[in-house]
Amino acid sequence: MMYANVIIDISHEKVDRTFQYRIPEELAGQVRVGMQVRVPFGAGNHERKGYVVEITDRVEWNPEQLKELSGIVSTGVTGQSQLISLAWWMKERYGSTMNQALRTVLPVKQKVQKREDRLLVCLLSENELRSAIDEAVRRKYKARERLLRAFLETPKIPYGIALRQMNLTTATLKPLLEKGVAALTVRTVERSPVEALKKIRPQSGGLGAVAACVLNPEQQAIVDDFAARYGRGDRQTSLVYGVTGSGKTEVYMEMIDYVLKQGREAIVLIPEIALTYQTVLRFYRRFGDMVSVINSRLSAGERYDQFERALNGEVRVMIGPRSALFTPFPNLGLIVIDEEHESAYKSELSPRYHAREVAEMRARMNDAALVLGSATPSLEAYSRTFPGSAGKNREIASDRACYRLYRLTGRAKSGSHMADVQVVDLREELRAGNRSIFSRRLKAAMEQELGNGHQIMLFLNRRGYSNFVSCRSCGQAVKCPHCDVTLTLHRNGRLVCHYCGYQIRSPQKCPSCGSPYIAAFGTGTQKIESVAREMFPLARILRMDLDTTSKKGGHEEILASFAEGEADILVGTQMIVKGHDFPNVTLVGILAADLSLYSSDFRCGERTFQLLTQAAGRAGRDETPGQVIIQTYSPSHYAIDCAARQDYEAFYEKEMAYRQVLHYPPACELLSVLVSSRDERVLNEAVTQLHGWVLNMPEAAHIQLIGPAEAPIYKVNDIYRKILYMKQENYGILVKIKNRLEELSSRAEWRQHVMLQFDFA
Ligand code: ADP
Ligand code: ZN
Ligand code: ZN
C-alpha cells in the first residue's frame, strides 16, 4: 500500500504540515509528486484540492484514521505544482517555514498594466549607422552611442532590455524615434511552441551580421559529449572549468541550442553583478526574442509577467540571477549556472538555499540537465568531479553524486594571453621607507602604462567602502549604538551604519573621551582615488563603490564609460572585476590582497583566491599583453601565492587539506543555528536549552558540537545573536537534529521572543 503526503491549501498561513492519504487501488501508480489531487478534509470531509509533495510506503498516522484520496485533478504535473514540491523540499532541506519557501518559489500574482512586447528596430543602413555612431561619439551622447553600437550587433532590441539593461531613458529615445533612426514596433507574439522552434536562429544576417562562431576543438568536444549524453538520457551534472575568456559562454549557448531543439527550455543563471547588457545581447543575438531576462530591478508584477510568458511558451530561455531558477517552464530541459562559485548564489534570507543545490533538485524533478561553469570552481563542485570523493554523503542518488568535468584550457580568442602576475611584499616597502599605499613597482608600472595611453584598474578587495572615524587619543572608533560595527564615513560628512541605516553627522569630539583629535582612518577607495590624483594629476580617474553606484544604473554607467575610454584609471571594489570586457586595460593593481584573507568565514581563503584570480583575468584580454601587480603583507599565504601563479589545482589541494583537517565543508557537513533575540537574557536561556537538547540526543555522540558562541557581529539593529555549530560527515544526521530542534523549540517558553535560523553552510 502506498500513501501520499498532501499539502492542502497553499494560500493558507499554516501550511507547514502535510496530510497523509491512502492511495486507492484504482489510482495506484498514477499519482505522482507535484500532481494536484482532491482529498476529503476536516470533520465534514469537505472536498479540497491539494498538491502531492511525497509518496511513501510509510504510514505516518494512525492507519485507522487515514482517509483515501478522492481523485486526481489533472494528470499532468504542472510547472506550478512542481514548484510547490520544490518549495517543500527547500523547507525540509534548509529549515524554513513552508510559507517562506513558497514565497521564494512562486512569483507574487500581480498583473502589470501594460505588457512589454515592444521592440526597438533600427531603420538605418550599416553605413548610416556607423556615421551616426561617430556623431554620437563626437557629441558625447553616451547613451545614444550605446544603443547605436548595440544596433550594429542586432537590428532589433526589446524595449525592456533597452530601458532596464542598457539604462536608456525615454528622453534619449525620443529624438531617435522622431528622426527616424529607430522605430518602436509591437512584436508579434508566438504562442505556438512549434512556431517558436522554427525561430531558433532568427538573427543571422542582420546588420553587420555576426556569424555564429565556429567552436574550437575543445569546445566542440564538450558540446558533442553533452549532446550524446543528453540524447541517451544521461543527466549527470557537468562542470565546465575554464579561465575567463576560454569560451564557456559559447559552449552554454550551443548546449542550449541543442536542448531547445528537443522542444525543451533552458534557464541560465548569471550573478546579478555580471548580468550586463553585453551578456544579455549575446544570448539575444543568438536566440532572438525567445530570450527573456529577469533581474532584481523588476517589479513583482513585471516578474510575474515574465514567468507567465515562460509558462505559455513565449519565452524559452530565461536569463537572470538566483531567482530565475524558479521560472515555471513546462518542459525545462537545461539549467546553466555560470560562475557557480559566486557567493551570491546562496540566499541570505530564509530559506537559506544555495542555487546549485536547488538547481540540482529542480533538474532532477524535470529530468533536465545541470551545467555549472567557472574559472575558479567552488570546492564543493570541484571535489565532486572525483569519483567517490567528498559529497558522497549528500542525499543525492549515487548516479548523480559525481560531476562530469569538462576542461577548457586556453583563451578562445586567438592572440589574447594570460597576464603576467607579480607579487609585491608590502613589508619590504615599509622597510625601504615607502609608506604610500602604492608600492614603487606599482607606481612605476602606472607611469609607464599611462604614458602608453593604456588603461589601469586599481582594485581593493574589500566589500564596499571602508573608512571609519577613530580617536587618536583613546583609539576608539565611532560605533553604531545598535550594532557591533563601526560607522562608515561618507563623503557628505555623515557617519552611516551599513547594517541598520543609523546615521549621524561626523562628531567634532570623540564620543568616548572627548578628545578633539578624531579623524578618518582606513584605506577606502576614496583614499586610493585621492592619492592617485596627487600622484598623477593629469590622469582621468573614475571610482566605483557603494557611494558612486547607489543611484539606479550607476554601476552600469561607470563601467560603460570606462569601457568607452572616458577615464584612464578605474578605482573600485570587487564590483569592477565582473562582467565587462576592457580590451585597453593592460595593468591591474591589487592594493591590499590581505584584506579579504582574515575574516571569520572559513571560506575566506577561497574567496581571496577567486577575487585575485578574477581581477588578474581583467588584464590584457586583447592583443596587448597585460600585467597584474598584487600588493600584500602575506606573499607566502597559499591563497595569494596560488592566485599569483594562477594555479587553481595547487590552491584546491591546499584548501581541501585545510577543510579536511578542520572539518569544514565540503569535507564535512556544517549546520549552524543562529539564535537571536532583543533580550540578551532570554537569548542566553534559549541557547543554553538548545545546546542541552542537542547533547541529550542519541546523535550527539556522532557530531562535533561547537558553541554557543557570539555571532561575528554580536548585535545588529539591537538584536543579539549567538550561534551553535554542528559538524558531521553525514548530512542526514544533521537534518534529523535540525528537525528535532524545530519541534522542541516550537513548544519552548521563549519561542515568541527568539528567532531561530538554520543554515547548512
Ligand atoms: P567565457 O564565458 O569563458 O568567459 P566567452 O564565451 O565569453 O568565454 O568567450 C570569450 C571571447 O572569445 C568572446 O569574445 C567570444 O566571442 C570569443 N570566442 C569564444 N569561443 C570562440 C571561438 N570558438 N572562436 C572565436 N572566438 C571565440
Ligand atoms: Zn577618544
Ligand atoms: Zn547599526
CSV table of N, CA and C in Angstrom, one decimal, residues 31-134:
chain,number,residue,atom,x,y,z
A,31,VAL,N,-0.6,8.3,-9.3
A,31,VAL,CA,-0.3,9.6,-8.5
A,31,VAL,C,1.2,9.8,-8.5
A,32,ARG,N,1.5,11.0,-8.8
A,32,ARG,CA,2.9,11.4,-8.8
A,32,ARG,C,3.2,12.7,-8.0
A,33,VAL,N,4.4,12.8,-7.5
A,33,VAL,CA,4.7,14.1,-6.8
A,33,VAL,C,4.5,15.3,-7.7
A,34,GLY,N,3.9,16.3,-7.1
A,34,GLY,CA,3.6,17.5,-7.9
A,34,GLY,C,2.2,17.6,-8.4
A,35,MET,N,1.5,16.4,-8.4
A,35,MET,CA,0.1,16.4,-9.0
A,35,MET,C,-0.8,17.1,-8.1
A,36,GLN,N,-1.9,17.7,-8.7
A,36,GLN,CA,-2.9,18.3,-7.9
A,36,GLN,C,-4.0,17.2,-7.7
A,37,VAL,N,-4.4,17.0,-6.5
A,37,VAL,CA,-5.4,15.9,-6.2
A,37,VAL,C,-6.6,16.5,-5.4
A,38,ARG,N,-7.6,15.7,-5.3
A,38,ARG,CA,-8.8,16.0,-4.5
A,38,ARG,C,-8.8,15.2,-3.3
A,39,VAL,N,-9.0,15.8,-2.1
A,39,VAL,CA,-9.0,15.0,-0.9
A,39,VAL,C,-10.1,15.4,0.0
A,40,PRO,N,-10.6,14.5,0.8
A,40,PRO,CA,-11.6,14.8,1.9
A,40,PRO,C,-10.9,15.5,3.0
A,41,PHE,N,-11.4,16.6,3.6
A,41,PHE,CA,-10.7,17.3,4.6
A,41,PHE,C,-11.6,17.7,5.7
A,42,GLY,N,-11.0,17.7,6.9
A,42,GLY,CA,-11.7,18.2,8.1
A,42,GLY,C,-12.8,17.2,8.6
A,43,ALA,N,-13.5,17.7,9.6
A,43,ALA,CA,-14.5,16.8,10.2
A,43,ALA,C,-15.7,16.5,9.2
A,44,GLY,N,-16.0,17.5,8.4
A,44,GLY,CA,-17.1,17.3,7.5
A,44,GLY,C,-16.7,16.6,6.2
A,45,ASN,N,-15.4,16.2,6.1
A,45,ASN,CA,-14.9,15.6,4.9
A,45,ASN,C,-15.2,16.4,3.6
A,46,HIS,N,-15.2,17.7,3.8
A,46,HIS,CA,-15.4,18.5,2.6
A,46,HIS,C,-14.2,18.3,1.6
A,47,GLU,N,-14.6,18.3,0.3
A,47,GLU,CA,-13.5,18.1,-0.6
A,47,GLU,C,-12.7,19.3,-0.9
A,48,ARG,N,-11.4,19.1,-0.8
A,48,ARG,CA,-10.4,20.2,-1.0
A,48,ARG,C,-9.4,19.8,-2.1
A,49,LYS,N,-8.7,20.8,-2.7
A,49,LYS,CA,-7.7,20.5,-3.6
A,49,LYS,C,-6.3,20.6,-2.9
A,50,GLY,N,-5.4,19.7,-3.2
A,50,GLY,CA,-4.1,19.8,-2.6
A,50,GLY,C,-3.0,19.3,-3.6
A,51,TYR,N,-1.8,19.5,-3.2
A,51,TYR,CA,-0.7,19.0,-4.0
A,51,TYR,C,0.1,17.9,-3.3
A,52,VAL,N,0.4,16.9,-4.1
A,52,VAL,CA,1.2,15.8,-3.6
A,52,VAL,C,2.7,16.2,-3.5
A,53,VAL,N,3.2,16.1,-2.3
A,53,VAL,CA,4.6,16.5,-2.1
A,53,VAL,C,5.5,15.3,-1.9
A,54,GLU,N,4.9,14.2,-1.5
A,54,GLU,CA,5.7,13.0,-1.3
A,54,GLU,C,4.9,11.8,-1.4
A,55,ILE,N,5.5,10.7,-1.9
A,55,ILE,CA,4.8,9.4,-2.0
A,55,ILE,C,5.6,8.4,-1.2
A,56,THR,N,5.0,7.7,-0.3
A,56,THR,CA,5.8,6.9,0.6
A,56,THR,C,5.0,5.6,0.9
A,57,ASP,N,5.8,4.5,1.4
A,57,ASP,CA,5.1,3.3,1.8
A,57,ASP,C,5.0,3.3,3.3
A,58,ARG,N,5.4,4.4,4.0
A,58,ARG,CA,5.4,4.5,5.4
A,58,ARG,C,4.2,5.2,5.9
A,59,VAL,N,3.5,4.5,6.8
A,59,VAL,CA,2.3,5.2,7.4
A,59,VAL,C,2.8,6.1,8.5
A,60,GLU,N,2.4,7.4,8.5
A,60,GLU,CA,2.8,8.3,9.5
A,60,GLU,C,1.7,8.7,10.4
A,61,TRP,N,0.5,8.1,10.2
A,61,TRP,CA,-0.6,8.4,11.1
A,61,TRP,C,-1.2,7.1,11.5
A,62,ASN,N,-2.2,7.2,12.4
A,62,ASN,CA,-3.0,6.1,12.8
A,62,ASN,C,-3.7,5.5,11.6
A,63,PRO,N,-3.3,4.3,11.1
A,63,PRO,CA,-3.9,3.8,9.9
A,63,PRO,C,-5.4,3.7,9.9
A,64,GLU,N,-6.0,3.6,11.1
A,64,GLU,CA,-7.4,3.5,11.2
A,64,GLU,C,-8.1,4.8,10.7
A,65,GLN,N,-7.4,5.9,11.0
A,65,GLN,CA,-8.0,7.2,10.7
A,65,GLN,C,-7.6,7.8,9.4
A,66,LEU,N,-6.7,7.0,8.7
A,66,LEU,CA,-6.3,7.5,7.4
A,66,LEU,C,-7.4,7.5,6.3
A,67,LYS,N,-7.6,8.7,5.7
A,67,LYS,CA,-8.6,8.8,4.6
A,67,LYS,C,-8.0,8.4,3.3
A,68,GLU,N,-8.9,8.3,2.3
A,68,GLU,CA,-8.4,7.9,1.0
A,68,GLU,C,-8.5,9.2,0.0
A,69,LEU,N,-7.5,9.3,-0.8
A,69,LEU,CA,-7.5,10.3,-1.9
A,69,LEU,C,-8.8,10.1,-2.7
A,70,SER,N,-9.5,11.2,-3.0
A,70,SER,CA,-10.7,11.0,-3.8
A,70,SER,C,-10.5,11.0,-5.3
A,71,GLY,N,-9.4,11.8,-5.8
A,71,GLY,CA,-9.2,11.7,-7.2
A,71,GLY,C,-8.1,12.6,-7.6
A,72,ILE,N,-7.8,12.6,-8.9
A,72,ILE,CA,-6.7,13.4,-9.4
A,72,ILE,C,-7.3,14.6,-10.2
A,73,VAL,N,-6.9,15.8,-9.9
A,73,VAL,CA,-7.5,17.0,-10.6
A,73,VAL,C,-7.0,17.0,-12.1
A,74,SER,N,-5.7,16.9,-12.2
A,74,SER,CA,-5.2,16.9,-13.6
A,74,SER,C,-4.0,16.0,-13.6
A,75,THR,N,-3.9,15.2,-14.6
A,75,THR,CA,-2.8,14.2,-14.6
A,75,THR,C,-1.4,14.8,-14.8
A,76,GLY,N,-1.4,15.9,-15.6
A,76,GLY,CA,-0.1,16.5,-15.8
A,76,GLY,C,0.5,17.1,-14.5
A,77,VAL,N,1.8,17.0,-14.4
A,77,VAL,CA,2.4,17.8,-13.3
A,77,VAL,C,2.7,19.1,-13.9
A,78,THR,N,2.0,20.1,-13.4
A,78,THR,CA,2.2,21.5,-14.0
A,78,THR,C,3.4,22.1,-13.4
A,79,GLY,N,3.9,23.1,-14.1
A,79,GLY,CA,5.0,23.9,-13.6
A,79,GLY,C,4.8,24.3,-12.1
A,80,GLN,N,3.6,24.8,-11.9
A,80,GLN,CA,3.3,25.3,-10.6
A,80,GLN,C,3.4,24.2,-9.5
A,81,SER,N,2.8,23.1,-9.8
A,81,SER,CA,2.7,22.0,-8.7
A,81,SER,C,4.1,21.5,-8.5
A,82,GLN,N,4.9,21.5,-9.5
A,82,GLN,CA,6.3,21.1,-9.3
A,82,GLN,C,7.1,22.0,-8.5
A,83,LEU,N,6.8,23.3,-8.7
A,83,LEU,CA,7.5,24.3,-7.8
A,83,LEU,C,7.0,24.2,-6.4
A,84,ILE,N,5.8,23.8,-6.2
A,84,ILE,CA,5.3,23.6,-4.8
A,84,ILE,C,6.1,22.4,-4.2
A,85,SER,N,6.3,21.4,-4.9
A,85,SER,CA,7.0,20.3,-4.3
A,85,SER,C,8.5,20.7,-4.1
A,86,LEU,N,9.0,21.6,-4.9
A,86,LEU,CA,10.3,22.1,-4.7
A,86,LEU,C,10.4,22.9,-3.5
A,87,ALA,N,9.4,23.7,-3.2
A,87,ALA,CA,9.3,24.5,-2.0
A,87,ALA,C,9.3,23.6,-0.8
A,88,TRP,N,8.6,22.5,-0.9
A,88,TRP,CA,8.5,21.6,0.2
A,88,TRP,C,9.9,21.0,0.5
A,89,TRP,N,10.6,20.7,-0.6
A,89,TRP,CA,11.9,20.1,-0.4
A,89,TRP,C,12.9,21.2,0.2
A,90,MET,N,12.7,22.4,-0.2
A,90,MET,CA,13.6,23.5,0.4
A,90,MET,C,13.3,23.7,1.8
A,91,LYS,N,12.0,23.7,2.2
A,91,LYS,CA,11.6,23.9,3.6
A,91,LYS,C,12.3,22.8,4.4
A,92,GLU,N,12.2,21.6,4.0
A,92,GLU,CA,12.8,20.5,4.7
A,92,GLU,C,14.4,20.6,4.7
A,93,ARG,N,14.9,20.9,3.6
A,93,ARG,CA,16.4,20.9,3.5
A,93,ARG,C,17.0,22.0,4.2
A,94,TYR,N,16.4,23.2,4.2
A,94,TYR,CA,17.0,24.4,4.8
A,94,TYR,C,16.4,24.8,6.1
A,95,GLY,N,15.3,24.2,6.5
A,95,GLY,CA,14.7,24.6,7.7
A,95,GLY,C,14.1,26.0,7.7
A,96,SER,N,13.2,26.2,6.8
A,96,SER,CA,12.4,27.5,6.8
A,96,SER,C,11.0,27.1,7.1
A,97,THR,N,10.1,28.0,7.1
A,97,THR,CA,8.7,27.7,7.1
A,97,THR,C,8.2,27.4,5.7
A,98,MET,N,7.1,26.7,5.5
A,98,MET,CA,6.6,26.5,4.2
A,98,MET,C,6.3,27.8,3.5
A,99,ASN,N,5.7,28.7,4.3
A,99,ASN,CA,5.4,30.0,3.7
A,99,ASN,C,6.6,30.7,3.1
A,100,GLN,N,7.7,30.7,3.9
A,100,GLN,CA,8.9,31.4,3.3
A,100,GLN,C,9.3,30.7,2.1
A,101,ALA,N,9.2,29.4,2.1
A,101,ALA,CA,9.7,28.6,0.9
A,101,ALA,C,8.8,28.9,-0.3
A,102,LEU,N,7.5,29.0,-0.1
A,102,LEU,CA,6.6,29.2,-1.2
A,102,LEU,C,6.8,30.6,-1.7
A,103,ARG,N,7.0,31.6,-0.8
A,103,ARG,CA,7.2,33.0,-1.3
A,103,ARG,C,8.5,33.1,-2.1
A,104,THR,N,9.4,32.2,-1.8
A,104,THR,CA,10.7,32.2,-2.6
A,104,THR,C,10.5,31.7,-4.0
A,105,VAL,N,9.6,30.7,-4.1
A,105,VAL,CA,9.5,29.9,-5.3
A,105,VAL,C,8.4,30.4,-6.2
A,106,LEU,N,7.3,30.9,-5.7
A,106,LEU,CA,6.2,31.3,-6.6
A,106,LEU,C,6.2,32.8,-6.7
A,107,PRO,N,6.1,33.3,-7.9
A,107,PRO,CA,6.0,34.8,-8.0
A,107,PRO,C,4.7,35.3,-7.5
A,108,VAL,N,4.8,36.5,-6.9
A,108,VAL,CA,3.5,37.1,-6.4
A,108,VAL,C,2.6,37.4,-7.6
A,109,LYS,N,1.4,37.0,-7.4
A,109,LYS,CA,0.4,37.2,-8.5
A,109,LYS,C,0.1,38.7,-8.6
A,110,GLN,N,0.5,39.3,-9.6
A,110,GLN,CA,0.2,40.8,-9.6
A,110,GLN,C,0.3,41.1,-11.1
A,111,LYS,N,-0.7,41.6,-11.7
A,111,LYS,CA,-0.7,41.9,-13.1
A,111,LYS,C,-0.1,43.2,-13.4
A,112,VAL,N,0.7,43.3,-14.4
A,112,VAL,CA,1.2,44.6,-14.8
A,112,VAL,C,0.2,45.3,-15.7
A,113,GLN,N,0.2,46.6,-15.8
A,113,GLN,CA,-0.7,47.3,-16.6
A,113,GLN,C,-0.5,47.0,-18.1
A,114,LYS,N,0.7,47.2,-18.5
A,114,LYS,CA,1.0,47.0,-19.9
A,114,LYS,C,2.0,45.9,-20.2
A,115,ARG,N,1.7,45.1,-21.1
A,115,ARG,CA,2.7,44.1,-21.5
A,115,ARG,C,3.8,44.7,-22.3
A,116,GLU,N,5.0,44.2,-21.9
A,116,GLU,CA,6.2,44.8,-22.7
A,116,GLU,C,6.6,43.9,-23.8
A,117,ASP,N,5.8,44.0,-24.9
A,117,ASP,CA,6.2,43.2,-26.0
A,117,ASP,C,6.6,44.1,-27.2
A,118,ARG,N,7.2,45.2,-26.8
A,118,ARG,CA,7.6,46.1,-27.9
A,118,ARG,C,9.1,46.0,-28.3
A,119,LEU,N,9.4,46.3,-29.5
A,119,LEU,CA,10.8,46.2,-30.0
A,119,LEU,C,11.2,47.5,-30.5
A,120,LEU,N,12.5,47.8,-30.3
A,120,LEU,CA,13.1,48.9,-31.0
A,120,LEU,C,13.8,48.4,-32.2
A,121,VAL,N,13.5,48.9,-33.4
A,121,VAL,CA,14.0,48.4,-34.6
A,121,VAL,C,14.8,49.5,-35.3
A,122,CYS,N,16.1,49.1,-35.7
A,122,CYS,CA,16.9,50.1,-36.3
A,122,CYS,C,16.5,50.3,-37.8
A,123,LEU,N,16.4,51.6,-38.2
A,123,LEU,CA,16.0,51.9,-39.6
A,123,LEU,C,17.1,52.3,-40.5
A,124,LEU,N,18.3,52.4,-39.9
A,124,LEU,CA,19.5,52.9,-40.7
A,124,LEU,C,20.2,51.7,-41.4
A,125,SER,N,20.9,52.1,-42.5
A,125,SER,CA,21.8,51.1,-43.1
A,125,SER,C,23.0,51.1,-42.3
A,126,GLU,N,23.9,50.1,-42.6
A,126,GLU,CA,25.1,49.9,-41.8
A,126,GLU,C,25.9,51.2,-41.9
A,127,ASN,N,26.1,51.7,-43.1
A,127,ASN,CA,26.9,52.9,-43.2
A,127,ASN,C,26.4,54.1,-42.4
A,128,GLU,N,25.0,54.3,-42.6
A,128,GLU,CA,24.4,55.4,-41.8
A,128,GLU,C,24.6,55.2,-40.3
A,129,LEU,N,24.5,53.9,-39.9
A,129,LEU,CA,24.6,53.6,-38.5
A,129,LEU,C,26.0,54.0,-38.0
A,130,ARG,N,27.0,53.7,-38.8
A,130,ARG,CA,28.4,54.0,-38.4
A,130,ARG,C,28.6,55.5,-38.3
A,131,SER,N,28.0,56.2,-39.2
A,131,SER,CA,28.3,57.7,-39.1
A,131,SER,C,27.4,58.2,-38.0
A,132,ALA,N,26.3,57.6,-37.7
A,132,ALA,CA,25.5,58.1,-36.5
A,132,ALA,C,26.3,57.8,-35.2
A,133,ILE,N,27.0,56.7,-35.2
A,133,ILE,CA,27.8,56.4,-34.0
A,133,ILE,C,28.9,57.5,-33.9
A,134,ASP,N,29.6,57.8,-35.0
A,134,ASP,CA,30.7,58.8,-35.0
A,134,ASP,C,30.1,60.1,-34.4
